[in-house]
PDB file of C-alpha atoms in Angstrom:
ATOM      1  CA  UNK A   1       0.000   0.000   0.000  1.00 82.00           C
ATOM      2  CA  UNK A   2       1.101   3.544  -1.227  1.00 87.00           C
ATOM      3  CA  UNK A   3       1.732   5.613   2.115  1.00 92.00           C
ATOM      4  CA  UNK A   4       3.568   8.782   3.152  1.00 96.00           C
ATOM      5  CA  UNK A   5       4.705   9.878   6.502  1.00 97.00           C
ATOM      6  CA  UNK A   6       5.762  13.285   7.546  1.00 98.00           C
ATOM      7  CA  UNK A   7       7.783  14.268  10.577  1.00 97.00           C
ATOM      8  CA  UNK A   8       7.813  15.753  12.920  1.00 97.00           C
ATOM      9  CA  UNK A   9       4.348  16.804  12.799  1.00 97.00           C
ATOM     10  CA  UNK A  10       4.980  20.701  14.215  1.00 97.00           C
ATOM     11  CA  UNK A  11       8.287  22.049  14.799  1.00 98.00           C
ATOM     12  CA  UNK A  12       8.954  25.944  16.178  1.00 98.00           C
ATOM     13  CA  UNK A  13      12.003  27.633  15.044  1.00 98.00           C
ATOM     14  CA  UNK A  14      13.326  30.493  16.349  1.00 98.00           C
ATOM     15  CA  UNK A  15      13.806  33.268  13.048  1.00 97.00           C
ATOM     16  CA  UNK A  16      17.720  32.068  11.042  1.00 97.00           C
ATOM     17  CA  UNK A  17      17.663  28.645  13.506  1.00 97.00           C
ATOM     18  CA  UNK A  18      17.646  26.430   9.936  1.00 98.00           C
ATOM     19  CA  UNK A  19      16.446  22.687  10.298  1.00 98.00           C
ATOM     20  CA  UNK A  20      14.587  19.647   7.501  1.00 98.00           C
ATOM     21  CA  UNK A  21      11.554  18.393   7.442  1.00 98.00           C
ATOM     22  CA  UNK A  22      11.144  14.863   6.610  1.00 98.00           C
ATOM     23  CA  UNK A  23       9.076  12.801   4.511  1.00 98.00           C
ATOM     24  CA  UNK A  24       9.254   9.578   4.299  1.00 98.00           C
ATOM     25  CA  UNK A  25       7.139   7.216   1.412  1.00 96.00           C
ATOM     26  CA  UNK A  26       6.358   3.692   0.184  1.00 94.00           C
ATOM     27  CA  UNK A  27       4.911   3.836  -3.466  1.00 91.00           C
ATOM     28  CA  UNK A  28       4.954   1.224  -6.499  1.00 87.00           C
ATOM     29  CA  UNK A  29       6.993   3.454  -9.452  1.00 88.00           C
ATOM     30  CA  UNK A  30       7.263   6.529  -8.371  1.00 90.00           C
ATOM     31  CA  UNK A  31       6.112   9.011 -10.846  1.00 91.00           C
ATOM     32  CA  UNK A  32       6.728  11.964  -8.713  1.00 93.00           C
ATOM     33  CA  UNK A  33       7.218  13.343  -5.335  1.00 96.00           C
ATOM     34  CA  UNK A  34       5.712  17.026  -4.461  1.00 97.00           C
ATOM     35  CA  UNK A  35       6.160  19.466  -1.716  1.00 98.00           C
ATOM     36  CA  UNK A  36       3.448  21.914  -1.064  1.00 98.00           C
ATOM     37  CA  UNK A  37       2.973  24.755   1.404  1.00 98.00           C
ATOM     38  CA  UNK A  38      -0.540  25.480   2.928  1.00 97.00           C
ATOM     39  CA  UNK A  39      -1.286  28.440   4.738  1.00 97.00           C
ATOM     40  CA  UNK A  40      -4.603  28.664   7.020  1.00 94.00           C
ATOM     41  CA  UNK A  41      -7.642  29.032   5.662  1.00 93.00           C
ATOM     42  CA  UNK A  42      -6.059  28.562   1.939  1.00 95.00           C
ATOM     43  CA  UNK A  43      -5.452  25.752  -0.641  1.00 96.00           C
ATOM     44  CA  UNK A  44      -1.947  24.004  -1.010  1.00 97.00           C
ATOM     45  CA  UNK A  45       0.482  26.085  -2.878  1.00 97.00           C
ATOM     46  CA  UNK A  46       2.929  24.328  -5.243  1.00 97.00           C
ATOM     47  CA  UNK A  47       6.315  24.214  -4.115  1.00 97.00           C
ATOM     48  CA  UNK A  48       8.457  21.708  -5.971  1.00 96.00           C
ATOM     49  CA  UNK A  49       8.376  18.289  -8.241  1.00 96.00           C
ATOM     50  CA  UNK A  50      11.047  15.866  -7.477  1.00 97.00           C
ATOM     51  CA  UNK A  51      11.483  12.867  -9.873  1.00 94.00           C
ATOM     52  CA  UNK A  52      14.582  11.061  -8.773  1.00 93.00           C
ATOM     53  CA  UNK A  53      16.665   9.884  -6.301  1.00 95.00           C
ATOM     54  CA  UNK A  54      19.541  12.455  -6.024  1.00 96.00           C
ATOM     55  CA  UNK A  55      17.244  14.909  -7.200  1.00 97.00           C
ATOM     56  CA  UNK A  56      17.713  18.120  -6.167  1.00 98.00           C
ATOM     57  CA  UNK A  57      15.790  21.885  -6.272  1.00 98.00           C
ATOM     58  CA  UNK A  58      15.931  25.210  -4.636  1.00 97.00           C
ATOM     59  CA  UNK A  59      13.600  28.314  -3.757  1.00 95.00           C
ATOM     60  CA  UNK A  60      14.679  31.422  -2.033  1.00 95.00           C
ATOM     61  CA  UNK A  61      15.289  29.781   1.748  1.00 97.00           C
ATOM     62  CA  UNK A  62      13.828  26.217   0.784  1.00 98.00           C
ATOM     63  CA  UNK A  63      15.929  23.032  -0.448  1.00 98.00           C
ATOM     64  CA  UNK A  64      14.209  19.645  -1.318  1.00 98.00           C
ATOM     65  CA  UNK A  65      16.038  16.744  -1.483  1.00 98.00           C
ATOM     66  CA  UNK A  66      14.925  12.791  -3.066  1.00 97.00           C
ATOM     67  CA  UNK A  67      16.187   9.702  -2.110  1.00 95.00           C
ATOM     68  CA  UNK A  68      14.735   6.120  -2.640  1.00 93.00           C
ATOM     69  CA  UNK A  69      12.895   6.019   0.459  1.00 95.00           C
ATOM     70  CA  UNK A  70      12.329   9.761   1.861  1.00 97.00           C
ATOM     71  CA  UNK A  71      12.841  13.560   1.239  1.00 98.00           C
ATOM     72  CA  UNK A  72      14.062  16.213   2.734  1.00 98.00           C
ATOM     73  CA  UNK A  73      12.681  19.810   2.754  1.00 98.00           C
ATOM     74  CA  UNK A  74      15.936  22.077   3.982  1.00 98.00           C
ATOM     75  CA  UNK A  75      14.749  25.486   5.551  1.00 98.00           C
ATOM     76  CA  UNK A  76      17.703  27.739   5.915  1.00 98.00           C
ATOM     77  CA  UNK A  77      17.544  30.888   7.797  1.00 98.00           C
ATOM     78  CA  UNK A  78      13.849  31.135   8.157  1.00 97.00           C
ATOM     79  CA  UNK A  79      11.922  33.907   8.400  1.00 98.00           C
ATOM     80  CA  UNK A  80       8.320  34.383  10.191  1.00 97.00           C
ATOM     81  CA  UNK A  81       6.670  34.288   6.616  1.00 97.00           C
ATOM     82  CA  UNK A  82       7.895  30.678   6.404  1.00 98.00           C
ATOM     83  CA  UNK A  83       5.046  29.413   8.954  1.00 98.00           C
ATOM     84  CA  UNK A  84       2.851  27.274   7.354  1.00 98.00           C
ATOM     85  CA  UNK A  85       2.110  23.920   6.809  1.00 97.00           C
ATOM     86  CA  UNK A  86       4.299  21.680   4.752  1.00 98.00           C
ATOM     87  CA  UNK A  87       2.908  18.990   2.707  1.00 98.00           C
ATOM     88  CA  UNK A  88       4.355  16.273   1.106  1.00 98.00           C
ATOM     89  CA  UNK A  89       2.613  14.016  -1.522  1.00 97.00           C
ATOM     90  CA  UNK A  90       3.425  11.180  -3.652  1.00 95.00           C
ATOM     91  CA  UNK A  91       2.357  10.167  -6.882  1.00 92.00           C
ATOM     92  CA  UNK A  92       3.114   6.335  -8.182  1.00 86.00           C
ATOM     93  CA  UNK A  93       2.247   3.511 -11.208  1.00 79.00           C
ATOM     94  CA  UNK A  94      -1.110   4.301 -12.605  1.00 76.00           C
ATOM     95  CA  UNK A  95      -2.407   6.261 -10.642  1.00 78.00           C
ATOM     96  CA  UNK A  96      -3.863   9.663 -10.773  1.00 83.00           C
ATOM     97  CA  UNK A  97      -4.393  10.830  -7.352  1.00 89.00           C
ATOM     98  CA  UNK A  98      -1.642  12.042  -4.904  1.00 93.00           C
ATOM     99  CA  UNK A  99      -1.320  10.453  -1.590  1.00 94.00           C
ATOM    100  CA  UNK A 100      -0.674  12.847   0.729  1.00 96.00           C
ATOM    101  CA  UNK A 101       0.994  12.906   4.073  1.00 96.00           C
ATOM    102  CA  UNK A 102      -0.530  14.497   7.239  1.00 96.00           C
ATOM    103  CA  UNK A 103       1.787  17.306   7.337  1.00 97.00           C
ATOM    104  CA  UNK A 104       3.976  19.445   9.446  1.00 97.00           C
ATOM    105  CA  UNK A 105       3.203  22.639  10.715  1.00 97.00           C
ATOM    106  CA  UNK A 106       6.219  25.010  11.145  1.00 98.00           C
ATOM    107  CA  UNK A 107       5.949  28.201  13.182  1.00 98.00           C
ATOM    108  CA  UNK A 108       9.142  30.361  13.122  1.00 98.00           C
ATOM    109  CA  UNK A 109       9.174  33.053  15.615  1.00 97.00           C
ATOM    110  CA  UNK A 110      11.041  36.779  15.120  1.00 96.00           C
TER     111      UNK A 110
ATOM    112  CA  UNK B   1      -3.022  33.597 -15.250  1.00 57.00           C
ATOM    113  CA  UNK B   2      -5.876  33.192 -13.426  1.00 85.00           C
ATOM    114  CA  UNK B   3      -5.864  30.116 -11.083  1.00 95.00           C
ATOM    115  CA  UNK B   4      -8.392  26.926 -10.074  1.00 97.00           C
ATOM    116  CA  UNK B   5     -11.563  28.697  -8.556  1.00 97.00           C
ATOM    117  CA  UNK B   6     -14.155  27.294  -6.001  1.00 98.00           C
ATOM    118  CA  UNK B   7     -17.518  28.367  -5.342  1.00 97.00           C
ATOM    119  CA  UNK B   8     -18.711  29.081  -2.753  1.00 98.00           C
ATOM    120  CA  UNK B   9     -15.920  29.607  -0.357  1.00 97.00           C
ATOM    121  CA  UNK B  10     -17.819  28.323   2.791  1.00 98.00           C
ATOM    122  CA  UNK B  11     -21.461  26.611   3.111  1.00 98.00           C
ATOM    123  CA  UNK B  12     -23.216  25.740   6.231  1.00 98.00           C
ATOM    124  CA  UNK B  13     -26.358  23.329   5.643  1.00 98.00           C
ATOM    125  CA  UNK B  14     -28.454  21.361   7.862  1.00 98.00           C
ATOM    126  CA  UNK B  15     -27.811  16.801   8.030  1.00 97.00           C
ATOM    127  CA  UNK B  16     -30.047  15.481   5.504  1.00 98.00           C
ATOM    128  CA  UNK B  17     -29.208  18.392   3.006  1.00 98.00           C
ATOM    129  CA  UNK B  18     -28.147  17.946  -1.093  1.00 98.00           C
ATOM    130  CA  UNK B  19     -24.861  20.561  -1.615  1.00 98.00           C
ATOM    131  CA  UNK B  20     -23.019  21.229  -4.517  1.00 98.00           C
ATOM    132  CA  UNK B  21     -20.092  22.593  -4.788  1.00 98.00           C
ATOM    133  CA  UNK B  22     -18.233  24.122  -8.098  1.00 98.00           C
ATOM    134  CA  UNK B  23     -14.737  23.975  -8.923  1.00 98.00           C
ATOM    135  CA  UNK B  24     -13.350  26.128 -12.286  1.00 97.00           C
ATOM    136  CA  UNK B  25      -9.711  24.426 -13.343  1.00 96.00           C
ATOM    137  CA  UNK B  26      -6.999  26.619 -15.232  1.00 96.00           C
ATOM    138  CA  UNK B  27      -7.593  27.499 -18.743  1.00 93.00           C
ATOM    139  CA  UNK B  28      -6.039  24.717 -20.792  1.00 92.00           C
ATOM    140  CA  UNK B  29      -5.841  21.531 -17.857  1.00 94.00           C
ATOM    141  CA  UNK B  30      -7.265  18.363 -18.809  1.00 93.00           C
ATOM    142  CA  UNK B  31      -7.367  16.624 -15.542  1.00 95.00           C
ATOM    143  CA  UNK B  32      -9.375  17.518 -12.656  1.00 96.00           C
ATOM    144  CA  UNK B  33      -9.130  16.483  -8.804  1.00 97.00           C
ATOM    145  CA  UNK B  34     -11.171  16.347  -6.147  1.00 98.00           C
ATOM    146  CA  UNK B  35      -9.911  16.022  -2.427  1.00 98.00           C
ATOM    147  CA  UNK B  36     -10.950  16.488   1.262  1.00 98.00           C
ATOM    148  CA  UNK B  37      -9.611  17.601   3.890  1.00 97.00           C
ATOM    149  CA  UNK B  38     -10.709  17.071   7.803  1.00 93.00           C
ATOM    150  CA  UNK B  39      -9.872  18.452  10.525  1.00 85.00           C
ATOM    151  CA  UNK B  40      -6.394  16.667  11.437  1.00 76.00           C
ATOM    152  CA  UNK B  41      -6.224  14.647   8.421  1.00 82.00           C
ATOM    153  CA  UNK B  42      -4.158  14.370   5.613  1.00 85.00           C
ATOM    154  CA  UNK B  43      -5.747  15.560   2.017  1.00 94.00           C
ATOM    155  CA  UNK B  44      -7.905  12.294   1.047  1.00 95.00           C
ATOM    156  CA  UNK B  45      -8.226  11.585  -2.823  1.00 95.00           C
ATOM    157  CA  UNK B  46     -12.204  11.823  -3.859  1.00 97.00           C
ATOM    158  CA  UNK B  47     -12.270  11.493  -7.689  1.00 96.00           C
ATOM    159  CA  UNK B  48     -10.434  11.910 -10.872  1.00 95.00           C
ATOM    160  CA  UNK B  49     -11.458  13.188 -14.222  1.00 95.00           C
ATOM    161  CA  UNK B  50      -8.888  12.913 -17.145  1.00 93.00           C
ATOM    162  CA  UNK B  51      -9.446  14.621 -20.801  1.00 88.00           C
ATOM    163  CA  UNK B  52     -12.754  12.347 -21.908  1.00 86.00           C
ATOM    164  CA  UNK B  53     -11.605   9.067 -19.812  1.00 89.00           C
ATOM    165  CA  UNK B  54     -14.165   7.858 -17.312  1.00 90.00           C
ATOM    166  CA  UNK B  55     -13.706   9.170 -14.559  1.00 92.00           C
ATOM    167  CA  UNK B  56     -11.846   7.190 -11.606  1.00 94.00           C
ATOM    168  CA  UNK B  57     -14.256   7.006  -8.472  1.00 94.00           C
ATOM    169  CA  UNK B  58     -12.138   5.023  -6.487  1.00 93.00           C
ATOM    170  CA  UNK B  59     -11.773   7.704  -3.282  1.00 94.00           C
ATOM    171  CA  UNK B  60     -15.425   8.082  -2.820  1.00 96.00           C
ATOM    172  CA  UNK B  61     -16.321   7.683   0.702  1.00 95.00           C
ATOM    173  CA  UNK B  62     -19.800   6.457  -0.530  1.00 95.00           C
ATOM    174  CA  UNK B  63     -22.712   6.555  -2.798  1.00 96.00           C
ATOM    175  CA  UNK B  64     -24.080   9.661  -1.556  1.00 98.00           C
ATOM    176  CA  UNK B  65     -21.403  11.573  -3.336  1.00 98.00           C
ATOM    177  CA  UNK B  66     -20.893  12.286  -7.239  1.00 97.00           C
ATOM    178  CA  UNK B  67     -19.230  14.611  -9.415  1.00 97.00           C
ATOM    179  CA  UNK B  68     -19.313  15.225 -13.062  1.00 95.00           C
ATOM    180  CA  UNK B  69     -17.152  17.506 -14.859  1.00 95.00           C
ATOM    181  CA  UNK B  70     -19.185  19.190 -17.753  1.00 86.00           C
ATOM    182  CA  UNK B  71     -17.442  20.299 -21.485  1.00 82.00           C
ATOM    183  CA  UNK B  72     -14.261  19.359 -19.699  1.00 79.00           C
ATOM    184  CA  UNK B  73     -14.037  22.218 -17.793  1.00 91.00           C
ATOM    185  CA  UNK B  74     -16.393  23.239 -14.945  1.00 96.00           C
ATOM    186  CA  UNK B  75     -16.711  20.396 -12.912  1.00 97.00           C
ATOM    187  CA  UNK B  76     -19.761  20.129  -9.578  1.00 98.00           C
ATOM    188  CA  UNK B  77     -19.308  18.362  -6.532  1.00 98.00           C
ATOM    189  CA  UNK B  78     -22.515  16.680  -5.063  1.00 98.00           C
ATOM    190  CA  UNK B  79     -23.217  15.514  -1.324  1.00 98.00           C
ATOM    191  CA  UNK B  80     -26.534  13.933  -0.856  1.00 98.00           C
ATOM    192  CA  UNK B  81     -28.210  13.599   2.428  1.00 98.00           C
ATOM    193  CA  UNK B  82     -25.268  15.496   4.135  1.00 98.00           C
ATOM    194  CA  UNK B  83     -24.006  13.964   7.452  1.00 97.00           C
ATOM    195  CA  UNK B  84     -22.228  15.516  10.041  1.00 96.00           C
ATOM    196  CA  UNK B  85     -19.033  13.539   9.253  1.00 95.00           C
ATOM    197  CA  UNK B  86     -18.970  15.444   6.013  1.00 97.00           C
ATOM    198  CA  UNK B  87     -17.947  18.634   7.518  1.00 97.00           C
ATOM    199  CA  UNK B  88     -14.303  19.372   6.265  1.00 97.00           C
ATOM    200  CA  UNK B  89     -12.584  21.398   3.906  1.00 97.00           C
ATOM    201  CA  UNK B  90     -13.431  19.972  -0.352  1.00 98.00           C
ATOM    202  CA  UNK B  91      -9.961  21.115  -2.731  1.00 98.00           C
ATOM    203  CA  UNK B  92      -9.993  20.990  -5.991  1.00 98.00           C
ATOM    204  CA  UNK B  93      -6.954  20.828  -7.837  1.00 97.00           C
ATOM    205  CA  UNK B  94      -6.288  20.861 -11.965  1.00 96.00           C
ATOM    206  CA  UNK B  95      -3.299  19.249 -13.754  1.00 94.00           C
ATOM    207  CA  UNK B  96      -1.895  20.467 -17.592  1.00 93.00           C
ATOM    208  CA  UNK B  97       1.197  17.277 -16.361  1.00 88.00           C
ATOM    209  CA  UNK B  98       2.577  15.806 -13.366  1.00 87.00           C
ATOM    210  CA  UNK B  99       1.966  19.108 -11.558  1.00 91.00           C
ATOM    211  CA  UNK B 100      -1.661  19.529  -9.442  1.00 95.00           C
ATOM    212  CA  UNK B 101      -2.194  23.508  -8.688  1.00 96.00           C
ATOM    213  CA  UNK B 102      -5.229  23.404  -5.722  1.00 97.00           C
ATOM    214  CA  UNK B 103      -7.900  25.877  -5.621  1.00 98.00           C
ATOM    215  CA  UNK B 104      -8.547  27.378  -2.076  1.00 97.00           C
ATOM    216  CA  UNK B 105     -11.265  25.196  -1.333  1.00 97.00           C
ATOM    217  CA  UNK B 106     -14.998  25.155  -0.200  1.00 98.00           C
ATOM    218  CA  UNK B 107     -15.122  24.625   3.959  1.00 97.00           C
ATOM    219  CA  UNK B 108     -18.276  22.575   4.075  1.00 98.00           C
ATOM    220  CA  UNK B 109     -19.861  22.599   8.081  1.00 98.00           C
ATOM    221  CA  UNK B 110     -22.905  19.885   8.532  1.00 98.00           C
ATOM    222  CA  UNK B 111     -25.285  20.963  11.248  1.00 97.00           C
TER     223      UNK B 111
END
């Protein structure tokens, strides 16, 4: 069974205090891994596509990373605009749909 | 560009109430997503439309809910006999490739 696990599930940073998120998956051919951002009250915003293992891509503070069994989101020197929630979501063999995991929620405080 | 749209933004009906909800992709995107989110929960796949394909039903929860996706655009959510347990947070998201872009979603509350 297709299944993806995020952790932790909230972290606080204090504002420049850089730390990963993690996201770990089981998925027949994977066709994709994506990391998306989700603010309250708002739909997931697109972050990256990784496709595979060594993969690497950058954005301003964030850094995802692929390997065969988990990826990394890299948050260097945050800033209080990168609270949000983090989402990570697979997308394998035939299928259409992404499997998503639950999340973490990052607060980063001034 | 303009991005997926959702109508309406909230809706607050009574258990035992029909609701639809609308979802307008971006200009151009063949495939079309539905997905829910509760409270707590991860996003949970619904349904799938592709180009003129049938669509793939698979994540429905159960009979009481439908979609259809008309002209292969605009494509309407339907909850029949709403339950309480429905209450969460309906995305839509619309695909061109590999890449879903979500809309900001309809926050459905069952009374």
């Amino acid at each position: 069974e297709d299944q993806v696990t995020q952790s932790p599930e909230a972290l606080r940073l204090q504002e420049g205090e850089s730390s990963s998120l993690n996201c770990s998956y089981t998925v027949s051919g994977l066709r994709g891994l994506f990391w998306y951002r989700q603010d309250p009250g708002k739909g997931p915003e697109f972050l990256f596509t990784l496709y595979s293992a060594g993969e690497e891509k950058e954005k301003e503070r964030l850094k995802a990373t692929l390997t065969k069994k988990e990826s990394f989101l890299h948050i260097t020197a945050p800033k209080p605009e990168d609270s949000a929630t983090y989402l990570c979501a697979v997308r394998g063999g035939s299928q259409g749909n992404l499997i998503f995991g639950k999340g973490t929620k990052l607060s980063v405080k001034p | 560009g303009a991005g997926v749209s959702q109508s309406p933004s909230n809706k607050v009906t009574e258990k035992g109430k029909d609701v639809e909800l609308r979802c307008d992709p971006i200009s151009g995107h063949t495939a079309l997503y539905w997905y829910r989110q509760s409270l707590g929960q991860g996003l949970e796949f619904l349904i799938y439309f592709q180009g003129n394909s049938a669509p793939d039903k698979s994540g429905l929860p159960s009979d009481r809910f439908s979609a259809e996706r008309t002209g292969g655009s605009v494509s309407t959510l339907t909850i029949q006999r709403t339950q309480q347990e429905d209450s969460a947070v309906y995305l839509c998201a619309s695909s061109l490739g590999e890449t879903q872009y979500f809309g900001p979603g309809t926050r459905l509350l069952v009374l």
